[in-house]
PDB file of C-alpha atoms in Angstrom:
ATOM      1  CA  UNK W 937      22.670 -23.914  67.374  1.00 96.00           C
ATOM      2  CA  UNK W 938      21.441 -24.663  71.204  1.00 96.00           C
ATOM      3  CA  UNK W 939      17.983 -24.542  72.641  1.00 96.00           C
ATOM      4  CA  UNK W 940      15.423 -25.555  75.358  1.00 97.00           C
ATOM      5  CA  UNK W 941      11.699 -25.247  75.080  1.00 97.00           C
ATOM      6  CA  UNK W 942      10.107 -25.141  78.936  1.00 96.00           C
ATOM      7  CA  UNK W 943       6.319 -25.594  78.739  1.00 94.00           C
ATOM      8  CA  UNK W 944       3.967 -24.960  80.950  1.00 92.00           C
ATOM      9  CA  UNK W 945       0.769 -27.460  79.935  1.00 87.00           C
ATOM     10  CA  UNK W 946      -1.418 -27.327  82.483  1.00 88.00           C
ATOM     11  CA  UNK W 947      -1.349 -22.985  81.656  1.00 90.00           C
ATOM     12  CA  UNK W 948      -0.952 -23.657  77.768  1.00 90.00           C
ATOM     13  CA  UNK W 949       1.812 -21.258  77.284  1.00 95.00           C
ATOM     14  CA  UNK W 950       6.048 -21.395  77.305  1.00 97.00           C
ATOM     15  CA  UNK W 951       9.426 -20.445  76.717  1.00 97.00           C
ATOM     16  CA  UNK W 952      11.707 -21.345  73.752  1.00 97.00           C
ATOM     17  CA  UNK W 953      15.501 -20.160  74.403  1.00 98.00           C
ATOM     18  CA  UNK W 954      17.724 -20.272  70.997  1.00 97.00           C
ATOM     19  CA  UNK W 955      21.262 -19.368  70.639  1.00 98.00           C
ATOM     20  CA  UNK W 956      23.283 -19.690  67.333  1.00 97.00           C
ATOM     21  CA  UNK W 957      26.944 -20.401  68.163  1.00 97.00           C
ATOM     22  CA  UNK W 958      30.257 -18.575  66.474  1.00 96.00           C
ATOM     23  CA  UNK W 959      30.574 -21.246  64.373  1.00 95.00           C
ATOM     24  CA  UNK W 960      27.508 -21.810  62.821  1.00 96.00           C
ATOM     25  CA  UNK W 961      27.140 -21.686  58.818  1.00 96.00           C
ATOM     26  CA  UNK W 962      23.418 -21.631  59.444  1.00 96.00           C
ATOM     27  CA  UNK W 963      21.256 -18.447  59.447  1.00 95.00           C
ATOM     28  CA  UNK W 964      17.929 -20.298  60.241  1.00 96.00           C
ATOM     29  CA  UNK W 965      16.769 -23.360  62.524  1.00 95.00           C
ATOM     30  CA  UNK W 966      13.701 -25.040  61.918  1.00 94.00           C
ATOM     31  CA  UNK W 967      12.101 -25.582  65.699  1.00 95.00           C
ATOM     32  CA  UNK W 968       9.709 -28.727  66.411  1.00 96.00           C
ATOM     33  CA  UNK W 969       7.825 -28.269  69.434  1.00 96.00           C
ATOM     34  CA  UNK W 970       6.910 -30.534  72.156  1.00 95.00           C
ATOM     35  CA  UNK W 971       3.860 -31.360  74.030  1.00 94.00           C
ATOM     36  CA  UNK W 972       1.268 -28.976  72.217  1.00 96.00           C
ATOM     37  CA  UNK W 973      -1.875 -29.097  71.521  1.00 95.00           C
ATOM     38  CA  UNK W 974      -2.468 -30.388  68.187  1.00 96.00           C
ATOM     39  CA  UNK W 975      -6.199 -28.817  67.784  1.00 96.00           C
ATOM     40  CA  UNK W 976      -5.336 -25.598  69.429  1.00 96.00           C
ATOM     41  CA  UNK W 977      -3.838 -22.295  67.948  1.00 97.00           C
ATOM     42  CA  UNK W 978      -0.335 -20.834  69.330  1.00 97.00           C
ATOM     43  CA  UNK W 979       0.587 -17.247  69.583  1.00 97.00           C
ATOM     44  CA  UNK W 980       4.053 -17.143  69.536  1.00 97.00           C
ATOM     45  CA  UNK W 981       5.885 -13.904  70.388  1.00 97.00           C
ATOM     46  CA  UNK W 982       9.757 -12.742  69.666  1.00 96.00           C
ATOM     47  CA  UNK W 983      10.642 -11.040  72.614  1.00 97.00           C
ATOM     48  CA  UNK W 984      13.179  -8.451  71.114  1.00 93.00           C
ATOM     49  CA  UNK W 985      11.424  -7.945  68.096  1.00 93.00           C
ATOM     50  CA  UNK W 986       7.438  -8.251  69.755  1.00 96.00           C
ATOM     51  CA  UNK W 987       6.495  -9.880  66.211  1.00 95.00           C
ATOM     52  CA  UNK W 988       3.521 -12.123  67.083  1.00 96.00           C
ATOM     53  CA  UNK W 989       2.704 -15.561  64.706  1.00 95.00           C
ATOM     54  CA  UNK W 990       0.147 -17.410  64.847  1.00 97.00           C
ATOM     55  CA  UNK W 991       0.502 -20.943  64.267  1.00 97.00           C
ATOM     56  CA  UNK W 992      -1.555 -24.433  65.052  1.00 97.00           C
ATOM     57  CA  UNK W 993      -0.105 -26.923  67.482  1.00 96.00           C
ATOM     58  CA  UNK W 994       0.054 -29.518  64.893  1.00 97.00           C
ATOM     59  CA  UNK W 995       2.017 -27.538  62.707  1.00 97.00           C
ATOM     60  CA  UNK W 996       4.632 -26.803  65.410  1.00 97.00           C
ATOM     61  CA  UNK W 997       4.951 -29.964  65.853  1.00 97.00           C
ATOM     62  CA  UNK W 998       5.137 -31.767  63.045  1.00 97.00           C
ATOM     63  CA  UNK W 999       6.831 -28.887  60.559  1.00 96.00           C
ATOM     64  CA  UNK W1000       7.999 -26.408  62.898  1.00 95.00           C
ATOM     65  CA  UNK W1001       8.781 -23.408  63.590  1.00 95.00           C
ATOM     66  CA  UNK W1002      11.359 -21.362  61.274  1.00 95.00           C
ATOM     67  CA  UNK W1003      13.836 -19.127  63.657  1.00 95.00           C
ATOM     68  CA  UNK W1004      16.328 -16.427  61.805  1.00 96.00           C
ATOM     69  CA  UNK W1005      19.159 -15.272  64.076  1.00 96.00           C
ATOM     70  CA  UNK W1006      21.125 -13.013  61.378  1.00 95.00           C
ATOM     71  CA  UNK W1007      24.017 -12.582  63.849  1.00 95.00           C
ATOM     72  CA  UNK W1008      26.225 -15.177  65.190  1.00 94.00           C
ATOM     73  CA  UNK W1009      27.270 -15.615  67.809  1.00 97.00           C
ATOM     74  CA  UNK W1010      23.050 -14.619  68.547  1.00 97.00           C
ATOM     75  CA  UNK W1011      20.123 -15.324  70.650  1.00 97.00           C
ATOM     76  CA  UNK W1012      16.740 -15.140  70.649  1.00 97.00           C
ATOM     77  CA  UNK W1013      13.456 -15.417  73.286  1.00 98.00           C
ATOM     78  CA  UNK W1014      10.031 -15.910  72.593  1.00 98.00           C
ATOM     79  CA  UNK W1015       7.276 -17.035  74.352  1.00 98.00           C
ATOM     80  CA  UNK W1016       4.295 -18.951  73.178  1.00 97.00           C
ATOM     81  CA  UNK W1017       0.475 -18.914  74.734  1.00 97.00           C
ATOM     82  CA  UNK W1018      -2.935 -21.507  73.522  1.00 97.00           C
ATOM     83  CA  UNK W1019      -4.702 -18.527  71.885  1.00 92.00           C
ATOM     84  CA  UNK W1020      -8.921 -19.117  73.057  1.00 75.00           C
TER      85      UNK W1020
END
């Protein structure tokens, strides 16, 4: 597995790019964050599937977030936004 989160703080929202290689044994990655906000909530959308979660910026951070790419090699976009 390969991936970049780009965050946008002074908006509250981002981009998390994941790609599961040929190779990998692994179904799921567990995805820690960066640079949240630890009292605020997160929506966090899956671009190809639209599934929205909802998730606080502590969590993200300190357990993470649990990604399933089923196909390898696969990919997957999402976006994430400080939910008011």
């Amino acid at each position: 597995w390969i991936g970049w989160q780009l965050d946008g703080p002074e908006a509250g929202d981002g981009l998390i790019q994941v790609f599961r290689r040929a190779e990998s044994v692994y179904r799921e990655a567990d995805l820690k964050l960066r640079g949240l906000d630890a009292n605020k909530q997160y929506a966090i959308t899956d671009l190809d599937t639209k599934i929205v979660t909802r998730k606080q910026g502590r969590e993200l951070m300190e357990q993470g977030l649990v990604l399933e790419i089923a196909k390898k090699p696969g990919a997957a976009l999402l976006t994430y936004k400080v939910k008011e």
